[in-house]
Coordinates of C-alpha atoms and ligand atoms in Angstrom, one line a residue:
X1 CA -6.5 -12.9 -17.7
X2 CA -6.0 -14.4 -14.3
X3 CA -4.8 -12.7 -11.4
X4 CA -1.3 -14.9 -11.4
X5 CA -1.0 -13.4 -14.8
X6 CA -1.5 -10.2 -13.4
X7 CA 0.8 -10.4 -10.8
X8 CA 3.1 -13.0 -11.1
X9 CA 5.5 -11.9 -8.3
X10 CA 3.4 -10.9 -5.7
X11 CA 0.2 -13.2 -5.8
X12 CA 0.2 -16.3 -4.6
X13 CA -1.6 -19.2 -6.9
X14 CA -4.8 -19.3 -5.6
X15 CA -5.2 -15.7 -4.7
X16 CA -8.8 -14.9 -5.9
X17 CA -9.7 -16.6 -2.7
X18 CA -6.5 -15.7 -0.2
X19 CA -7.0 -12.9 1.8
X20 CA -5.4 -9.4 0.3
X21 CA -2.4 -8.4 2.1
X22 CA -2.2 -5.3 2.2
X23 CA 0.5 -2.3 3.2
X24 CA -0.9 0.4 4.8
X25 CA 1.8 4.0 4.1
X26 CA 0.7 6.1 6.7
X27 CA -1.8 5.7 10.0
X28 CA -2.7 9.0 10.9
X29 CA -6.1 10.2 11.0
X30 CA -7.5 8.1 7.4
X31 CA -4.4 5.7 7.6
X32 CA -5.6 4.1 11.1
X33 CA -8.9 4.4 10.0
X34 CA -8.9 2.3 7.1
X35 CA -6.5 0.0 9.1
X36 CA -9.6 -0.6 11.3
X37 CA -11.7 -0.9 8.6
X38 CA -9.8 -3.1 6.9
X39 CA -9.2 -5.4 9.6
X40 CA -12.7 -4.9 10.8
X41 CA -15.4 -4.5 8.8
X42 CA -13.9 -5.6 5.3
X43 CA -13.7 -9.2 4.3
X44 CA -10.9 -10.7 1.7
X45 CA -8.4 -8.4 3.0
X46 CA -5.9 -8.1 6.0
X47 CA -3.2 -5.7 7.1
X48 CA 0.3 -7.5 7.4
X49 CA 2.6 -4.3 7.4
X50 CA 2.1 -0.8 8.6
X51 CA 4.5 2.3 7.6
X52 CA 4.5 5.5 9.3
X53 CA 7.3 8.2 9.4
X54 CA 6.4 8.3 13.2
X55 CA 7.6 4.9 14.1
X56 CA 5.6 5.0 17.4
X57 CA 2.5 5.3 15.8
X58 CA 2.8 2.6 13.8
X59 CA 3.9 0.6 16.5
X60 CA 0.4 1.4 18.3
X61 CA -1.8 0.8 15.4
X62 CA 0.2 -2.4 14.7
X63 CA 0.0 -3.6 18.1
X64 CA -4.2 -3.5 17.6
X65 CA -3.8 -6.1 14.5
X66 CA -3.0 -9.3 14.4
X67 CA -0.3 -10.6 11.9
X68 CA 0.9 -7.0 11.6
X69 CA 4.4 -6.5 11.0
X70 CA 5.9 -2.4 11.3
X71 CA 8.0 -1.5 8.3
X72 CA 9.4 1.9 8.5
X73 CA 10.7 3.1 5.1
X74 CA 7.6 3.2 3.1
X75 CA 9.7 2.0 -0.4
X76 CA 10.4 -0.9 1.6
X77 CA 7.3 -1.7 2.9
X78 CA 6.1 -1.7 -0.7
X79 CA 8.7 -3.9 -1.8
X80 CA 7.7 -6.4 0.9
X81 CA 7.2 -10.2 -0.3
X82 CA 4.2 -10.4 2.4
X83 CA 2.6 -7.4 0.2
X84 CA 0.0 -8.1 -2.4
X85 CA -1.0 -4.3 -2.6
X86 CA -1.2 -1.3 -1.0
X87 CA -2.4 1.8 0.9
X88 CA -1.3 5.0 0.9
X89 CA -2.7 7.4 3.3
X90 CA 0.6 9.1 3.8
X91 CA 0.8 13.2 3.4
X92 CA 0.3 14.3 -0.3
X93 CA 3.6 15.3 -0.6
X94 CA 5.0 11.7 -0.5
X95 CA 2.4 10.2 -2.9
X96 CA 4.0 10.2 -6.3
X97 CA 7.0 8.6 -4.7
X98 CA 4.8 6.2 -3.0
X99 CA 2.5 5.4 -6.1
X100 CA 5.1 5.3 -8.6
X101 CA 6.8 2.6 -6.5
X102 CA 3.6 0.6 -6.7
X103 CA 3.0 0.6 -10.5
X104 CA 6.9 -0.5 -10.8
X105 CA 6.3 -3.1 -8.8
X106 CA 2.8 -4.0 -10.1
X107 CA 0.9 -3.8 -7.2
X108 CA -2.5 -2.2 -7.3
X109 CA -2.9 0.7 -4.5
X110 CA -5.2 2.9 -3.0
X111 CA -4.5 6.4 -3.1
X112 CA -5.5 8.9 -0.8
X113 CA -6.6 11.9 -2.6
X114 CA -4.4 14.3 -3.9
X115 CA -2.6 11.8 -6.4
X116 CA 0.2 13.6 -6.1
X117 CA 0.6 17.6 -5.5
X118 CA 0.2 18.8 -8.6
X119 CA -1.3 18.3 -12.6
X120 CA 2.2 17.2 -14.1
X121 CA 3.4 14.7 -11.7
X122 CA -0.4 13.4 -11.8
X123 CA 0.3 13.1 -15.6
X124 CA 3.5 11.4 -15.5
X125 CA 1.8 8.7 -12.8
X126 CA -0.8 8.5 -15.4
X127 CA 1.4 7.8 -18.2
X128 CA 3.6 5.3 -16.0
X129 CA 0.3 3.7 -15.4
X130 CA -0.5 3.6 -19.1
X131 CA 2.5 2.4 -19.8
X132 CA 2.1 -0.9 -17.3
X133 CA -1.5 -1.2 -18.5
X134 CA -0.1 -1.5 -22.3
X135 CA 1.8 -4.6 -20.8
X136 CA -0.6 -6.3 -18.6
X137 CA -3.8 -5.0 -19.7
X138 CA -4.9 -4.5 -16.4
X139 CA -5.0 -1.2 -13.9
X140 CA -2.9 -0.7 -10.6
X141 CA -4.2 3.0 -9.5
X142 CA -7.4 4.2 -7.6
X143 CA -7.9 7.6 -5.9
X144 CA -9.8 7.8 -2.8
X145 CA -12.6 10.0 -4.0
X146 CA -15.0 8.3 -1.7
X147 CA -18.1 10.6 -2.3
X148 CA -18.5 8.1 -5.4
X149 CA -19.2 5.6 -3.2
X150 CA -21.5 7.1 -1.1
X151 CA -25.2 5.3 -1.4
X152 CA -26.8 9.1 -2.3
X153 CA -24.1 10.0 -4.8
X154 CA -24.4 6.6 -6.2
X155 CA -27.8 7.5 -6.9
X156 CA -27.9 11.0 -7.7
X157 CA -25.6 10.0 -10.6
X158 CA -27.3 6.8 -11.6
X159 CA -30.6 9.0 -11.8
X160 CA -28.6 11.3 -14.1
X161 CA -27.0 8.8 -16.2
X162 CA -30.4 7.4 -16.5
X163 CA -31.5 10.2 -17.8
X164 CA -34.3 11.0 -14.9
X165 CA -33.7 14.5 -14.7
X166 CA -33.4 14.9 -19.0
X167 CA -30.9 16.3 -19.7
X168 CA -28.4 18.1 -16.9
X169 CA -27.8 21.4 -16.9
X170 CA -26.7 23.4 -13.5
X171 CA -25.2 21.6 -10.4
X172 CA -25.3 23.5 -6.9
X173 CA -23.0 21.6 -4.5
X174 CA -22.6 23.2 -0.4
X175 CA -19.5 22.0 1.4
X176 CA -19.3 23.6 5.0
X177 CA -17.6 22.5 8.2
X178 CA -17.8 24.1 11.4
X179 CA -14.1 24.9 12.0
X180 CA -10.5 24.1 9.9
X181 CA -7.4 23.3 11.9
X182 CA -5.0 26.3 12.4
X183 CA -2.8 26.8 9.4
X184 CA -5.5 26.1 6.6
X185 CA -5.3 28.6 3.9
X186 CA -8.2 30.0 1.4
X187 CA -5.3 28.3 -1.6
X188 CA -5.4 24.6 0.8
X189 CA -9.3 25.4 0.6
X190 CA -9.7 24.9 -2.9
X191 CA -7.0 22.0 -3.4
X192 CA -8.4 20.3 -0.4
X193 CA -12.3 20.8 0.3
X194 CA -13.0 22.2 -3.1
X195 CA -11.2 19.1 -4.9
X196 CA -13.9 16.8 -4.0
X197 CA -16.6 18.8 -5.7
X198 CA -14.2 19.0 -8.7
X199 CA -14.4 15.0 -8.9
X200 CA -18.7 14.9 -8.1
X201 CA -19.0 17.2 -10.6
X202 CA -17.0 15.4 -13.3
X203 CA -18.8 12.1 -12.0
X204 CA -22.4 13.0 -12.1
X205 CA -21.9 14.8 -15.3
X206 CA -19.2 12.7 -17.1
X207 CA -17.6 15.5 -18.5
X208 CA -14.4 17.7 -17.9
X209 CA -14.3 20.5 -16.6
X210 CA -13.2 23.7 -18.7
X211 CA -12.8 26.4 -17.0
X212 CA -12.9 27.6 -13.3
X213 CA -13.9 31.7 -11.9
X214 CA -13.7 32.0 -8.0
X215 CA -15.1 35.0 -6.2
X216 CA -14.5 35.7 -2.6
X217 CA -17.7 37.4 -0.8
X218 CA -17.4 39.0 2.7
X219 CA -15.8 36.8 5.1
X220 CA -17.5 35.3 8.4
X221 CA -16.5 36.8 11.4
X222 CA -15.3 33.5 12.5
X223 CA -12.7 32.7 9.8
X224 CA -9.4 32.7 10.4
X225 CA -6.6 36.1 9.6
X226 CA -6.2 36.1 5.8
X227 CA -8.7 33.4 5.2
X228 CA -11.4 34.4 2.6
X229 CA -14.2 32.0 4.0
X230 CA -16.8 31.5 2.6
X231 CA -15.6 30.7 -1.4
X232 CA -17.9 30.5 -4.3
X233 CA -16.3 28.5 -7.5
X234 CA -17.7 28.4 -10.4
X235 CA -16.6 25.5 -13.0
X236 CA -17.7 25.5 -16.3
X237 CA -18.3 21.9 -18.1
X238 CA -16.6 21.1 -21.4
X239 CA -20.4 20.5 -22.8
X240 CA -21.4 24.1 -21.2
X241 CA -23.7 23.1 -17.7
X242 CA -22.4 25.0 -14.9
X243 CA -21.5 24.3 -11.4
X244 CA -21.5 26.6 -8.3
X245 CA -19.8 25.5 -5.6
X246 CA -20.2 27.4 -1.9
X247 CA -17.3 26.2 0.0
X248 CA -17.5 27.7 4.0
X249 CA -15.0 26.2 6.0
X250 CA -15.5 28.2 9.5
X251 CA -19.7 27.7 9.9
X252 CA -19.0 26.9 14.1
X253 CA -22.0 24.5 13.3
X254 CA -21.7 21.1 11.8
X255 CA -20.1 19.2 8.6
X256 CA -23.0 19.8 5.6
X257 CA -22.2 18.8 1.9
X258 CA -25.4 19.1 0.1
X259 CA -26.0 18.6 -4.1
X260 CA -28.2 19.5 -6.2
X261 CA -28.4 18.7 -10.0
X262 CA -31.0 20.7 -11.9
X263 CA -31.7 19.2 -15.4
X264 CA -34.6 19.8 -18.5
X265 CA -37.5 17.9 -16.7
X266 CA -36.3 18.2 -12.9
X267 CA -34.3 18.1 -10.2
X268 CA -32.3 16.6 -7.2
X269 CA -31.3 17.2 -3.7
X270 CA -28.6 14.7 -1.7
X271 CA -27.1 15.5 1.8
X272 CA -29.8 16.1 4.1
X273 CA -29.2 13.2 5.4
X274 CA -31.7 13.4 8.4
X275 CA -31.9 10.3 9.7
X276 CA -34.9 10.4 12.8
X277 CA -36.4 13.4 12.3
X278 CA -37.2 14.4 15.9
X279 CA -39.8 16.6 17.8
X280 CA -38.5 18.4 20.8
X281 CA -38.9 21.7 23.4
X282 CA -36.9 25.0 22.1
X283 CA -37.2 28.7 23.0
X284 CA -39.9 29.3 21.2
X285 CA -42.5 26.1 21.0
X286 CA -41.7 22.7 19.9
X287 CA -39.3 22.0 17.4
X288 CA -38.9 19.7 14.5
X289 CA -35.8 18.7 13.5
X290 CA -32.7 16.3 13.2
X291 CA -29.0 16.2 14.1
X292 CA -26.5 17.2 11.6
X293 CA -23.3 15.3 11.1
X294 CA -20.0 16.7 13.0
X295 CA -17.6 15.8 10.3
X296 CA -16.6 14.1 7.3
X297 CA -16.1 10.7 8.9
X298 CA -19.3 10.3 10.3
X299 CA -20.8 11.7 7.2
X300 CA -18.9 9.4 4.7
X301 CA -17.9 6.6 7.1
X302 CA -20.2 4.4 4.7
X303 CA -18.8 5.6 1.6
X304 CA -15.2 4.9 3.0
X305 CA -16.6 1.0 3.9
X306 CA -17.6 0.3 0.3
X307 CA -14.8 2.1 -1.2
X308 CA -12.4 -0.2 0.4
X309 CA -14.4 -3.5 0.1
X310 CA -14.7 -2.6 -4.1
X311 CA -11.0 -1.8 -3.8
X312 CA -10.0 -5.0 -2.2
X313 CA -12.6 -7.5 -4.5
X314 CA -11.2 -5.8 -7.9
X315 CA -7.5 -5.8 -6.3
X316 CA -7.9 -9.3 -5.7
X317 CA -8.2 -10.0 -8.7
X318 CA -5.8 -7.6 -10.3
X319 CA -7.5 -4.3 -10.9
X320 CA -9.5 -1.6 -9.2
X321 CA -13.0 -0.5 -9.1
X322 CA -13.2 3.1 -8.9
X323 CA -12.2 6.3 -9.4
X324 CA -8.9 6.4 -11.6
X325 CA -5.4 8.2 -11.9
X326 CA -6.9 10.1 -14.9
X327 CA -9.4 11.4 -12.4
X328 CA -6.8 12.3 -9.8
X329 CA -4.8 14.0 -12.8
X330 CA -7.5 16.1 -14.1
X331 CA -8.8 17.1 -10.3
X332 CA -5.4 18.3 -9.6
X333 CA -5.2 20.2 -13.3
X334 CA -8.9 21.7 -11.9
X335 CA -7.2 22.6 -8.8
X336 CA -4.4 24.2 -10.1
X337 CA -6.4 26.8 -12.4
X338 CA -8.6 27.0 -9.0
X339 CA -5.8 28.8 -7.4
X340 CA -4.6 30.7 -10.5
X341 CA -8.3 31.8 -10.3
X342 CA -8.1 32.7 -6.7
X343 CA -5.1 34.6 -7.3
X344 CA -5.9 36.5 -10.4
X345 CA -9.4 37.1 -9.9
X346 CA -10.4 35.8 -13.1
X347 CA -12.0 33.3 -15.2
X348 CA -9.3 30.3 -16.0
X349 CA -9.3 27.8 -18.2
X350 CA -8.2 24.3 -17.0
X351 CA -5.2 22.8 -19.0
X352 CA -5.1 19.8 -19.6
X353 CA -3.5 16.9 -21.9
X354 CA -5.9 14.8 -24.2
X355 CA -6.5 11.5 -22.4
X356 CA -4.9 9.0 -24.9
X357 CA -3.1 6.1 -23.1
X358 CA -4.8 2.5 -23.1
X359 CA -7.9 4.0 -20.2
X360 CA -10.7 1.9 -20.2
Ligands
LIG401 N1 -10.7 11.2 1.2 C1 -10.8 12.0 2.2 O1 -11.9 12.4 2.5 C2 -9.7 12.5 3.0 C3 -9.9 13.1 4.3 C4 -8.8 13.4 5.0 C5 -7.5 13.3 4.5 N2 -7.3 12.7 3.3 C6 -6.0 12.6 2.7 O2 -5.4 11.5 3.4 C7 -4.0 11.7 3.5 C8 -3.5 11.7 4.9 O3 -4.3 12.6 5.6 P1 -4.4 12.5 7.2 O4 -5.5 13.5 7.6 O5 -4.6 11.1 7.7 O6 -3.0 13.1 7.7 P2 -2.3 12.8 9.1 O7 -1.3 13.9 9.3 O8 -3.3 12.6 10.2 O9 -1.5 11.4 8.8 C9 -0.4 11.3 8.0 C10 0.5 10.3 8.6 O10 1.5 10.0 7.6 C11 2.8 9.9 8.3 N3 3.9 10.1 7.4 C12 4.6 11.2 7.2 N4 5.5 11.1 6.2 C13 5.3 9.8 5.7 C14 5.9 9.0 4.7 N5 6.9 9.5 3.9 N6 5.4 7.8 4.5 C15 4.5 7.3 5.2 N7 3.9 8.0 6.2 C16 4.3 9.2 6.5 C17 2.7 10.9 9.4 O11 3.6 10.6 10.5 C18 1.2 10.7 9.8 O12 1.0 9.7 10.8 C19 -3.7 13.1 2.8 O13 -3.3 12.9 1.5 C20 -5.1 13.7 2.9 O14 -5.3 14.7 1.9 C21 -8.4 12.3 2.5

């Protein structure tokens, strides 16, 4: 099938080798990011409208692009005719509108994680998906889980799948920061740091996950009134390997997310990501060491590049390359009996509808 057939009323003939114009719903901190990377460092693709509730911010970030247009109502901007696909990096909140609106139109867009705020409205943009995908035979939806796309998770997982380590059995994944913006709860934790451990684990294990305990230990000093920082969460894997997750949001040191999959005949370490390591005068003697990343852009900033370029080559030609809707469903059904967990203080078991549909 051709991308004309695909796309009939958005793509012009030719469009395997026009450039992707794409819609960008939102340009706060990832929405003028991949605005800039999308105008800067990926090829095949151009921004031609920007939509942002705050109509001077997308004024500035249009201003810095060439060719593009502002469009404030986000619907619109979607229903543009200089619009070949899409970018939504709006709050979560506004996604399922936002998304929804794409698959009726039958343009393929990017998602910012969450797909939407919670496991049944993720299920009903899977099933609207499904439902175009029955029609066309081709898929409109990918979630931005960019650790995927990150060279070491890339290869921690084809390692894996390769069967390097025999067979898998434990996965021990660290996510700290050094500090969480005021008004961050230990329930906004799980759905939004935790969530992307969710989707590695169901990617370097293939499997669903079951069933989720969370235990709160003592608390730094340093988080936050009413924040229980750090979390441990365990999830339990439909094929019964375990995965711990320590999730420490208030460190005051420096953005770490480190993975480790144990398996039969050995194991695996990503995210130490030293880069030079460096000898150099400290209190005590010399010291060997290197410097840690400060956040999650500069850690994943590479990830978030080859995301987008996949995205754009498979959206060029009518599909995407990359984590699904499906995957954004079952992270937010994970989520949800993540904060059941939290609340209840017990093991929970993740519910969640059988796949069916037309997935590839
Ligand atoms: N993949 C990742 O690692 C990652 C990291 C950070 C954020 N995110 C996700 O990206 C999304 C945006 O997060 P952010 O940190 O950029 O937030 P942000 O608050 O910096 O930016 C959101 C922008 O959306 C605008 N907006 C508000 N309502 C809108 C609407 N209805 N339509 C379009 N725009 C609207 C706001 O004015 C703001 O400019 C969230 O879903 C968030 O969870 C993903």
């Amino acid at each position: 099938m051709t991308a004309a057939e695909v796309l009939p009323a958005v793509t012009p003939a030719g469009a395997e080798t026009a450039d992707l114009r794409v819609a960008v719903l939102g340009v706060g901190l990832m929405g003028a990011d991949h605005v800039a990377r999308l105008s800067r460092r990926v090829s095949g693709a151009r921004v031609t409208v920007v939509s942002d509730a705050a109509t001077d911010r997308a004024d500035q970030v249009a201003a810095g692009v060439p060719g593009a247009r502002v469009v404030p109502d986000p619907l619109a901007a979607i229903a543009d005719p200089g619009v070949d696909a899409v970018v939504v990096a709006s709050p979560g909140r506004f996604h399922e509108e936002q998304v929804l609106a794409c698959i009726e139109r039958g343009v393929p867009v990017l998602c910012e994680k969450p797909l939407t705020m919670d496991a049944d409205s993720s299920l009903a943009v899977v099933r609207a998906e499904d439902a175009y995908t029955a029609r066309t035979g081709q898929r409109l939806v990918q979630v931005g889980f960019m650790r995927r796309f990150d060279p070491e998770y890339a290869a921690l997982r084809e390692l894996v799948a390769s069967g390097g380590l025999g067979e898998p059995l434990l996965v021990h994944c660290a996510h700290r920061n050094p500090a969480v913006p005021a008004g961050v709860t230990t329930e906004s934790v799980v759905n939004d740091s935790v969530v992307h451990e969710v989707d590695v684990a169901r990617f370097l294990l293939g499997e669903e996950i079951a069933a989720v305990t969370v235990l709160r230990p003592r608390s730094t000093r340093r988080a936050a009134e009413g924040l229980s920082d750090p979390l441990v969460v365990l999830l339990e894997t439909t094929g019964g390997r375990l995965v711990d997750v320590e999730c420490f949001v208030s460190t005051g040191l420096a953005y770490e997310v480190r993975t480790e999959v144990v398996g039969e005949d050995g194991s695996a370490l990503i995210g130490l990501d030293p880069g030079p390591v460096r000898l150099s005068a400290g209190p005590g003697g010399a010291v060997r060491g290197s410097t840690a990343a400060p956040g999650f852009r500069e850690r994943f900033g590479r990830a978030y590049d080859i995301e987008v370029q996949r995205w754009v080559d498979a959206a060029r030609h009518g599909g995407i390359d990359g984590p699904g809707a499906w995957d954004g469903y079952a992270a937010q059904a994970v989520c949800a009996a993540g904060v059941e967990a939290l609340r209840t203080g017990r093991r929970t078991e993740v519910r969640m509808e059988p796949r069916g549909g037309t997935r590839s």
